[in-house]
Coordinates of C-alpha atoms (C1' of nucleotides) in Angstrom, one line a residue:
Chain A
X1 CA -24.2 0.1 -22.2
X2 CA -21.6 0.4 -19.2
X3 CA -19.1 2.4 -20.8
X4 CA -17.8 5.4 -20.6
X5 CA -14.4 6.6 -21.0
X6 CA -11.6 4.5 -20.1
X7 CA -12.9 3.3 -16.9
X8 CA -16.4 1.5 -16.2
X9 CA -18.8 2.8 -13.8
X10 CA -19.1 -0.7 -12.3
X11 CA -15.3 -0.6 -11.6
X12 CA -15.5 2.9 -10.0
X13 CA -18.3 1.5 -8.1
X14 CA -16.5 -1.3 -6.7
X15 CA -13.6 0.5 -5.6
X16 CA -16.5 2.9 -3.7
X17 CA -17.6 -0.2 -2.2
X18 CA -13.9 -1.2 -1.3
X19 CA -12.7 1.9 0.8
X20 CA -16.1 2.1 2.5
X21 CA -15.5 -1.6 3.8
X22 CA -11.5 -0.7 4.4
X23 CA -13.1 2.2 6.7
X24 CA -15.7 0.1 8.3
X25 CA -12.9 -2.3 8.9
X26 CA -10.2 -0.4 10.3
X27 CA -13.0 1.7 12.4
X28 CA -14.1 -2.0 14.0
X29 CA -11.0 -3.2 14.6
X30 CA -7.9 -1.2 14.3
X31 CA -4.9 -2.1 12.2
X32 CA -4.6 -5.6 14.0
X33 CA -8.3 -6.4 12.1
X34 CA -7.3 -4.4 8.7
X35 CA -6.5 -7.8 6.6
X36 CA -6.8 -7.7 2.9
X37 CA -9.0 -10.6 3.8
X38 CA -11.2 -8.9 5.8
X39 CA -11.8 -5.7 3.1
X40 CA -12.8 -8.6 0.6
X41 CA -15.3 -10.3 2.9
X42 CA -16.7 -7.1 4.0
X43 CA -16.8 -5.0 0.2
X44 CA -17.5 -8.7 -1.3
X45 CA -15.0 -7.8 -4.1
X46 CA -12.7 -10.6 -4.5
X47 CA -9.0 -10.4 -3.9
X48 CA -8.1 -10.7 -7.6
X49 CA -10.6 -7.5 -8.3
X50 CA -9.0 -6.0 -5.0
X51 CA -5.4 -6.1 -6.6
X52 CA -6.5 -5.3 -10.2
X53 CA -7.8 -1.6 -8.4
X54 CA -5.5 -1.1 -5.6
X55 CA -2.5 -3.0 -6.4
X56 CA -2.0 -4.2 -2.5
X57 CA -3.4 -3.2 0.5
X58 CA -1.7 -0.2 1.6
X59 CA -3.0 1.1 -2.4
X60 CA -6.5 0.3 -0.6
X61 CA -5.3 1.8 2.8
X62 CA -3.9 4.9 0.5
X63 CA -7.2 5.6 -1.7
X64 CA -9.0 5.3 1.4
X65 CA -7.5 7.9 3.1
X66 CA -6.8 10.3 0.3
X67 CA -10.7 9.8 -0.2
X68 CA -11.9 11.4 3.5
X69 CA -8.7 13.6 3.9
X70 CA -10.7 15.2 0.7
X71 CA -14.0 15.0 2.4
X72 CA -12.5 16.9 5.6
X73 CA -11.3 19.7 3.4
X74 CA -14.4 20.0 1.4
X75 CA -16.1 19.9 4.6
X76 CA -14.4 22.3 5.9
X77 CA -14.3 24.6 2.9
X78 CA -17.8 24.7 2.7
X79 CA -18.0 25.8 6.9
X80 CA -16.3 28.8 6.3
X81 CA -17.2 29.2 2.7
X82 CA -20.2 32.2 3.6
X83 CA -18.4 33.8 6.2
X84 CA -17.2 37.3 6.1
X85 CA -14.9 38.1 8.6
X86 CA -11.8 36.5 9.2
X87 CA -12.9 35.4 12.8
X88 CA -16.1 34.5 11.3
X89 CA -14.1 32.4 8.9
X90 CA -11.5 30.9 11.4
X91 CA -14.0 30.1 13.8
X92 CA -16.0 28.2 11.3
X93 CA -13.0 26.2 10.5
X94 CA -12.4 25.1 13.5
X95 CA -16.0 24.2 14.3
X96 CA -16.1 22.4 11.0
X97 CA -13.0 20.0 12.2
X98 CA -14.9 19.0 15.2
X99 CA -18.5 18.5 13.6
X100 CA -16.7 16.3 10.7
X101 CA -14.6 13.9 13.8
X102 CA -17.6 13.5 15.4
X103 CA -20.3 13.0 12.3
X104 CA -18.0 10.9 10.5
X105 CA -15.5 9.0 13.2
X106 CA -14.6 6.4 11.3
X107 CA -13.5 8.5 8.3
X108 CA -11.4 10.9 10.9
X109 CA -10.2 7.8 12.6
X110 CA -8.6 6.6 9.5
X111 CA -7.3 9.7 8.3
X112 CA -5.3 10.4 12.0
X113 CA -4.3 6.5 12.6
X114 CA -2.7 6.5 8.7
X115 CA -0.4 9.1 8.3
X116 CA 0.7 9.1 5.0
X117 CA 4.7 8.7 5.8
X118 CA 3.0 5.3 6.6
X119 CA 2.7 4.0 3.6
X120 CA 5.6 3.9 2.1
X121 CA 7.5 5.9 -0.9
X122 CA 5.2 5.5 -4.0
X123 CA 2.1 6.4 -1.7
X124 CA 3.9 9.2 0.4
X125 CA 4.7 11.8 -2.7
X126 CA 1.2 11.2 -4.2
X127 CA -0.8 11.7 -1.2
X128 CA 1.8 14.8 -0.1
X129 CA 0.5 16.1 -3.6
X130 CA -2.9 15.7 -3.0
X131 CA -3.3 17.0 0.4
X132 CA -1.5 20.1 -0.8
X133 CA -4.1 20.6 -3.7
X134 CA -7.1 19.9 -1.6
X135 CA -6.0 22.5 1.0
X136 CA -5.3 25.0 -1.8
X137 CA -9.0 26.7 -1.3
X138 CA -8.3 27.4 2.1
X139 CA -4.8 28.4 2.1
X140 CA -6.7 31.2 -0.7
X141 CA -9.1 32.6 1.6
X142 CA -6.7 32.8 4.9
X143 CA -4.1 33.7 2.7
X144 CA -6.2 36.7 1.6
X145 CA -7.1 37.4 5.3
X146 CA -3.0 37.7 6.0
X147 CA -2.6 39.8 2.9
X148 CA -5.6 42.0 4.3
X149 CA -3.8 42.6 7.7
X150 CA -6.3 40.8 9.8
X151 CA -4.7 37.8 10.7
X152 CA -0.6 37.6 11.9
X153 CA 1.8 37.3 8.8
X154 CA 3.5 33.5 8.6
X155 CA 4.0 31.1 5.6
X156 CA 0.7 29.4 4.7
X157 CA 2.2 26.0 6.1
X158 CA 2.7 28.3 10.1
X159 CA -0.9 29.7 9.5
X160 CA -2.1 26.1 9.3
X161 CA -1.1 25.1 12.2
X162 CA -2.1 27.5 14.0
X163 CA -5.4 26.7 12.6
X164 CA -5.8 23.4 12.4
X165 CA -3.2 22.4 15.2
X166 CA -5.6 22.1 18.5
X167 CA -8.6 21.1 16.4
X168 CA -6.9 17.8 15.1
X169 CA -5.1 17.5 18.6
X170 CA -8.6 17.5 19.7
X171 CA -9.6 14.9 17.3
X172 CA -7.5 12.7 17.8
X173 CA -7.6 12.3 21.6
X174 CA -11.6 12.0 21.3
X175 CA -11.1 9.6 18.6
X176 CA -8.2 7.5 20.8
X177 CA -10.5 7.6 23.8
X178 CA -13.8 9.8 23.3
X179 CA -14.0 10.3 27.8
X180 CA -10.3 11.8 27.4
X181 CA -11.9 15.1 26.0
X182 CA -15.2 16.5 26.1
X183 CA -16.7 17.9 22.8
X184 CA -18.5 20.2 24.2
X185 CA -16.0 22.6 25.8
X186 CA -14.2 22.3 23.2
X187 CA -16.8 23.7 20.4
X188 CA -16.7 26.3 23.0
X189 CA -13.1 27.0 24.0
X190 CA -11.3 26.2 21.0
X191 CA -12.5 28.8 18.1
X192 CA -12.2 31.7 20.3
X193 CA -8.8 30.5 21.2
X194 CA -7.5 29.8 18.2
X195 CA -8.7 33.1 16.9
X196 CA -6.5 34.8 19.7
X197 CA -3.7 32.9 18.0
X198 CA -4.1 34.1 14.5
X199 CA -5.7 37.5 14.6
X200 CA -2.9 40.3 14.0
X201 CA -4.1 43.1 16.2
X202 CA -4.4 42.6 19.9
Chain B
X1 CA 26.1 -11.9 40.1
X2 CA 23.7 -10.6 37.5
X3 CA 20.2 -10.4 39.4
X4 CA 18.8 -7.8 41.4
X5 CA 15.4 -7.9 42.0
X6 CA 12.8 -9.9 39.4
X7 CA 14.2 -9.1 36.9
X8 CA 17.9 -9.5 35.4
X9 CA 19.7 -6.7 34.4
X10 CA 20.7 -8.6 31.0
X11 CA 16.9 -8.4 29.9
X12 CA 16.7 -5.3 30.6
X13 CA 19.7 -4.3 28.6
X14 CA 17.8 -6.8 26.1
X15 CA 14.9 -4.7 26.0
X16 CA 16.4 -1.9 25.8
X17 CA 17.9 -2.8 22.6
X18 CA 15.2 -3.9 21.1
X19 CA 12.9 -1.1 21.4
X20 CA 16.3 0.8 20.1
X21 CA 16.3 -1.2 17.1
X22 CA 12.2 -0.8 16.4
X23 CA 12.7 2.4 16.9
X24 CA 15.6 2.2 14.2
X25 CA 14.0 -0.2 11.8
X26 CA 11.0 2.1 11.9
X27 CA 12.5 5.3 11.0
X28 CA 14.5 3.2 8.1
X29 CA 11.4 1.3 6.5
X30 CA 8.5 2.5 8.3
X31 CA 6.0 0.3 8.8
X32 CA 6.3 -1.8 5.4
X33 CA 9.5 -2.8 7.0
X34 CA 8.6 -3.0 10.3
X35 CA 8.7 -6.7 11.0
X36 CA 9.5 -8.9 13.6
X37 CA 12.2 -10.8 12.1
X38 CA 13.7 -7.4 10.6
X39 CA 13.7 -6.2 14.6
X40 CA 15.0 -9.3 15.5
X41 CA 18.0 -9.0 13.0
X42 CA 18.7 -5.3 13.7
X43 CA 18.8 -6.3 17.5
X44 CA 20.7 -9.5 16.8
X45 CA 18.0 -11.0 20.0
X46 CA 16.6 -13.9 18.9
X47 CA 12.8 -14.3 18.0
X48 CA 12.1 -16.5 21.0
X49 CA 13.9 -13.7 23.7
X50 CA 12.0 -11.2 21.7
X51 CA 8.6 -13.0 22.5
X52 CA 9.5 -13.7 25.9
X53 CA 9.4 -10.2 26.9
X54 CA 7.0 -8.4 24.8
X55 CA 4.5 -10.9 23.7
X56 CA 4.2 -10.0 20.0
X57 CA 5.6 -7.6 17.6
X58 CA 3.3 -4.9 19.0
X59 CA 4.2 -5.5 22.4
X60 CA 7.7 -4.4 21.0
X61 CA 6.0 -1.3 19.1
X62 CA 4.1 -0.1 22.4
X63 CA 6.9 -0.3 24.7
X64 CA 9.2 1.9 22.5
X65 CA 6.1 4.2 21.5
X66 CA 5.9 4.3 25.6
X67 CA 10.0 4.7 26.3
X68 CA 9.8 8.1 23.8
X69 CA 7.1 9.4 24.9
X70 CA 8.2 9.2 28.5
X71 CA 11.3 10.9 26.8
X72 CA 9.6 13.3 25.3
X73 CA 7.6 14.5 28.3
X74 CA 11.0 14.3 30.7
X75 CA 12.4 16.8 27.8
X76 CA 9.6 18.8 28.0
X77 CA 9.3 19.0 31.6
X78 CA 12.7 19.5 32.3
X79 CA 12.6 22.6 29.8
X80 CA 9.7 24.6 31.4
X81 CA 11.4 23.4 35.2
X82 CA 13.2 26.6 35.8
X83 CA 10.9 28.9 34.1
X84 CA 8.9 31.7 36.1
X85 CA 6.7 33.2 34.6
X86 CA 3.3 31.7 32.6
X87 CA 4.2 33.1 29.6
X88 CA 7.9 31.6 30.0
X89 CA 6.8 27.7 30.7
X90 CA 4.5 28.4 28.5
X91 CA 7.3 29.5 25.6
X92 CA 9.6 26.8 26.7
X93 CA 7.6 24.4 26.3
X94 CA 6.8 24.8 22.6
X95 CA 10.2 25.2 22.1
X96 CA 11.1 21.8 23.9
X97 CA 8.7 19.9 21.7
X98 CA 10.3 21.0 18.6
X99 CA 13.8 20.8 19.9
X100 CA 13.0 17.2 20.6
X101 CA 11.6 16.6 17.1
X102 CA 14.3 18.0 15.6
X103 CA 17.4 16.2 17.7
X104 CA 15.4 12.8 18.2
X105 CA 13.9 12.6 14.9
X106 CA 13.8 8.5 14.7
X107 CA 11.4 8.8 18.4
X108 CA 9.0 11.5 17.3
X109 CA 8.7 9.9 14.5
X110 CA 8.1 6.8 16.4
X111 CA 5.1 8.9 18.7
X112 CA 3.3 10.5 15.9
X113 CA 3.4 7.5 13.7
X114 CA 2.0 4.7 16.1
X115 CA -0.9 6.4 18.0
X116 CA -1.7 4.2 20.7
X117 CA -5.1 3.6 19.0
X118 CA -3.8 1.7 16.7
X119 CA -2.4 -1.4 18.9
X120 CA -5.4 -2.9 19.8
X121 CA -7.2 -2.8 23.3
X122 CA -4.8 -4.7 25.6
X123 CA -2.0 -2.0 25.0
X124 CA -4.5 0.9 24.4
X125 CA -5.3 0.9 27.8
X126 CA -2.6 0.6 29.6
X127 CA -0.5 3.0 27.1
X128 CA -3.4 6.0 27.7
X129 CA -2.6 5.6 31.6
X130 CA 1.0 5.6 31.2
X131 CA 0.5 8.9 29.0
X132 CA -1.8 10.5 31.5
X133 CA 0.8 9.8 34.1
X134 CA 3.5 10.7 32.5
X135 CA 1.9 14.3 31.4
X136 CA 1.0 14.8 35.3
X137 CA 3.9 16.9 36.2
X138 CA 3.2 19.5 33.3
X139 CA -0.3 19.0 34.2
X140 CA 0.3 20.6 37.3
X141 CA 2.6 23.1 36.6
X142 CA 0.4 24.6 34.0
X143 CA -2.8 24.4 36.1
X144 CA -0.7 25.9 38.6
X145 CA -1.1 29.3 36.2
X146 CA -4.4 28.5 36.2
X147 CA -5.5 28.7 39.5
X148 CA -3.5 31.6 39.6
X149 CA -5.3 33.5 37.0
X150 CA -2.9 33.6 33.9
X151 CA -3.8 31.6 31.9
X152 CA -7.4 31.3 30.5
X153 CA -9.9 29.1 32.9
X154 CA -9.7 25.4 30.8
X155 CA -10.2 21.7 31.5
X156 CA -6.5 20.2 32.0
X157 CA -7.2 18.5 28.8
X158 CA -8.8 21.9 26.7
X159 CA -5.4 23.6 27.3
X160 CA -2.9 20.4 26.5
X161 CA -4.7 20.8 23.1
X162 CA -3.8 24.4 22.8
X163 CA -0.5 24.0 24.4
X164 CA 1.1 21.4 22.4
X165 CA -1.5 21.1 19.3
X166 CA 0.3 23.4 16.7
X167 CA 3.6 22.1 18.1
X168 CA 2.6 18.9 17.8
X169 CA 1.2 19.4 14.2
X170 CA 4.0 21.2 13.4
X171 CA 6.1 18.3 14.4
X172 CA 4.5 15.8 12.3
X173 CA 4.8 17.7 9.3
X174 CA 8.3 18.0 9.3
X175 CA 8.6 14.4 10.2
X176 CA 6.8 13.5 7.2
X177 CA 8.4 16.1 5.0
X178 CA 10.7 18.3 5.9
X179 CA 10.9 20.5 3.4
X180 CA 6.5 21.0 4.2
X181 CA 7.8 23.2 7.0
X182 CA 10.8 25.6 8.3
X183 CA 11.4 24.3 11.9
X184 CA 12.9 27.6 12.5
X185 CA 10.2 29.7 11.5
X186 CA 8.0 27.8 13.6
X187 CA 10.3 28.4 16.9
X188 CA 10.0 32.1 15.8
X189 CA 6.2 32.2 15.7
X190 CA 4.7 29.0 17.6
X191 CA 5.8 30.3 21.0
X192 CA 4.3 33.7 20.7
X193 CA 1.0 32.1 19.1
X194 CA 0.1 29.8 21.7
X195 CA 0.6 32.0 24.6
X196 CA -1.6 34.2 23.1
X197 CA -3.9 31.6 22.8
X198 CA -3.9 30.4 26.4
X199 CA -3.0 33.8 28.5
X200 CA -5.9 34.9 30.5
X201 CA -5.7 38.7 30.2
X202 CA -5.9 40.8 26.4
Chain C
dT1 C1' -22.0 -11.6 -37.1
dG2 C1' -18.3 -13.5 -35.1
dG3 C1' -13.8 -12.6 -33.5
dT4 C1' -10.7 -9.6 -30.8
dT5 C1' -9.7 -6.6 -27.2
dG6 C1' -9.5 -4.8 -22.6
dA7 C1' -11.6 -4.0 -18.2
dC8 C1' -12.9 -6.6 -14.7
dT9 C1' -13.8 -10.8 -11.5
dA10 C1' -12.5 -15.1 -9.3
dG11 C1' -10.0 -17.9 -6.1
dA12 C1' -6.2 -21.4 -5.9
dA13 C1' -1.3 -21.3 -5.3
dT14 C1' 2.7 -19.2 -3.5
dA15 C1' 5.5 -16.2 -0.6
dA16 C1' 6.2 -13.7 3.5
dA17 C1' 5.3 -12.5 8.1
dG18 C1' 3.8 -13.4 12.9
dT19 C1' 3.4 -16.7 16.6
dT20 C1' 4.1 -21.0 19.1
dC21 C1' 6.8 -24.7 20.7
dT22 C1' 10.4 -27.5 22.3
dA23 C1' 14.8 -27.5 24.0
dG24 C1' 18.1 -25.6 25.9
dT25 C1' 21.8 -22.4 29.3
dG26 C1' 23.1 -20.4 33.5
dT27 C1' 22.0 -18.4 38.0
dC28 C1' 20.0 -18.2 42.3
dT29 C1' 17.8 -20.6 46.4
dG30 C1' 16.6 -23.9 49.7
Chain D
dC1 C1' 23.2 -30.6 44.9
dA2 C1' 18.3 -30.1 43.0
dG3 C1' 14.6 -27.4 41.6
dA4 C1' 12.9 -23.1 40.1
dC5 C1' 13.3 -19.3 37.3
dA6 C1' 14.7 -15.9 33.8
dC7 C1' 16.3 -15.9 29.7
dT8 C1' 18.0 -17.5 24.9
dA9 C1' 17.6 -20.0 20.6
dG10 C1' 15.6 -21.2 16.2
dA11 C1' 12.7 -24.7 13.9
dA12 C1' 7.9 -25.5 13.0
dC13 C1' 3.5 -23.8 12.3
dT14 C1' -0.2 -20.4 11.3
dT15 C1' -1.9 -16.5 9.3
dT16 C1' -1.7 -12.9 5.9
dA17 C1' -0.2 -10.6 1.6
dT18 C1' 0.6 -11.2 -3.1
dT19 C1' 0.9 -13.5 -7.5
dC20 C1' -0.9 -16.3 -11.1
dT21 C1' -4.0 -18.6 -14.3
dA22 C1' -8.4 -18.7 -15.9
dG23 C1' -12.1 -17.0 -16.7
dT24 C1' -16.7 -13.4 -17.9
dC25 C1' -18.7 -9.6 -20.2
dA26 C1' -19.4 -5.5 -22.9
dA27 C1' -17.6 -2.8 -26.8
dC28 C1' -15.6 -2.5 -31.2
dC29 C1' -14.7 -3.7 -35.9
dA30 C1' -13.6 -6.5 -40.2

DNA sequence: TGGTTGACTAGAATAAAGTTCTAGTGTCTG
DNA sequence: CAGACACTAGAACTTTATTCTAGTCAACCA
């Protein structure tokens, strides 16, 4: 009584089980440890079941990734999801970015050290997709903000990176080397900065 | 005649065009066809010269990750040198970053794609000293404004994040996809945004 | 109920890539 | 001139990714 639908829970489990250990093994040691090898030992999935879900190891590399970029956006989503005001809202965001790097490093690690012009063609366009639709909720509610006149009018891609620009610069320098940046000041500098960025009125 | 010094000027042409050829062989393949022998080919220098003076195929991939970002920062340096005012450097400098996206595409995409993270500990280190060396003189310039009270009070490393973050995200966007972003829409907006975000006074 | 199908698992065999090794060449230096 | 040194060369070897053959097991159906 395992069915259901085309796909088996059992399989869906197993490839659960598969990008945690691609995670745990990148986080550990980098790409020089991140052998297909290695996600098999770790998961316990054998290479032929490894292959049959992921196709090779940049599939596992790719489903890993799309997996927690999607976990950042719900996470962040759901930080500004009560908030009223648009600096309420952008301030959140950028306090949500820094609590997900540092509650789940090995998930942020991974989704800064594999940008997804890394894996190559086939991976590229579907993950581009994705990303786009999992940032859809938020380009909605700063979209609205911009449409109310509270925050300066630039395409949605501009806005984000206003947004999201010195949070993920943030990231990743904490995640390269965590004494190169101190948390801390940033929680406090960077919301309040970024906000001076975005808002329309001075 | 060919020695001066150490080290012969023939291996230093020799290294010079391999990381050239990484750097090439990257922006063609990325990483899938990132391999030693394709380097080795592209460079016409034979595996056993390639070995001899960078140790393994990520030796190769840290030394050119190292040569463009030492380019990079020279570019961006020498575009805030002449500048006055804060809010000029400050301009200048967003400008530089994507100006050098844009007209060395094959290097930045070379920087954003290989974070130093990713080759393992020996290089790490070594590469996140050469960085912080290399990023001393804009260090100094900017906490130059500062001290002198325009720009707002931040660790040297808080306001590199809010200095180059959207520039830098904006960068790799449009190295991954450039149709994601309009380069010339961000030099119209970016500059503006981040000096609001780092000068001192409203 | 017993055979067929299809998703999934398993790991040996093979192909491809990274690294090491031995053997040079040519130049400088004592 | 002889030894040391920097460099070049590519074959041999090792490690890693991928493919292939051979299963198991649950659902479905004649």
């Amino acid at each position: 009584m395992r069915y259901r639908g085309a796909v088996s829970e059992q399989g869906d489990e197993t490839k659960q089980r598969v990008m945690d250990a691609a995670i745990a093994v990148f986080s550990k040691g980098g790409w020089a440890g991140f052998t297909i090898h290695a996600v098999a030992k770790k998961s316990r999935v054998s290479l032929g079941s490894l292959y049959h879900h992921f196709g090779s190891i940049d599939g596992i590399a790719a489903a890993a990734w799309s997996r927690s970029l999607t976990r950042l956006l719900e996470a962040l989503a759901k930080a500004c999801a009560n908030k009223r005001s648009a600096r309420a809202s952008v301030e959140a965001l950028v306090l949500g970015y820094l609590d997900f790097t540092e509650r789940h490093r090995a998930e942020a690690l991974f989704i800064h050290a594999s940008s997804w012009a890394s894996f190559m063609p086939e991976h590229a366009e579907r993950l581009g997709g994705e990303k786009r639709r999992a940032f859809m909720p938020l380009l909605v509610r700063f979209g609205g903000y911009v449409e109310a006149g509270e925050l300066v009018s630039a395409s949605p891609a501009m806005l984000e990176m206003l947004l999201i620009g010195p949070a993920a610069e943030t990231a990743r320098r904490w995640l390269s080397d965590e004494r190169a940046v101190d948390l801390a000041e940033a929680r406090r500098c960077l919301p309040a900065a970024t906000w001076r960025a975005v808002r329309l009125d001075s």
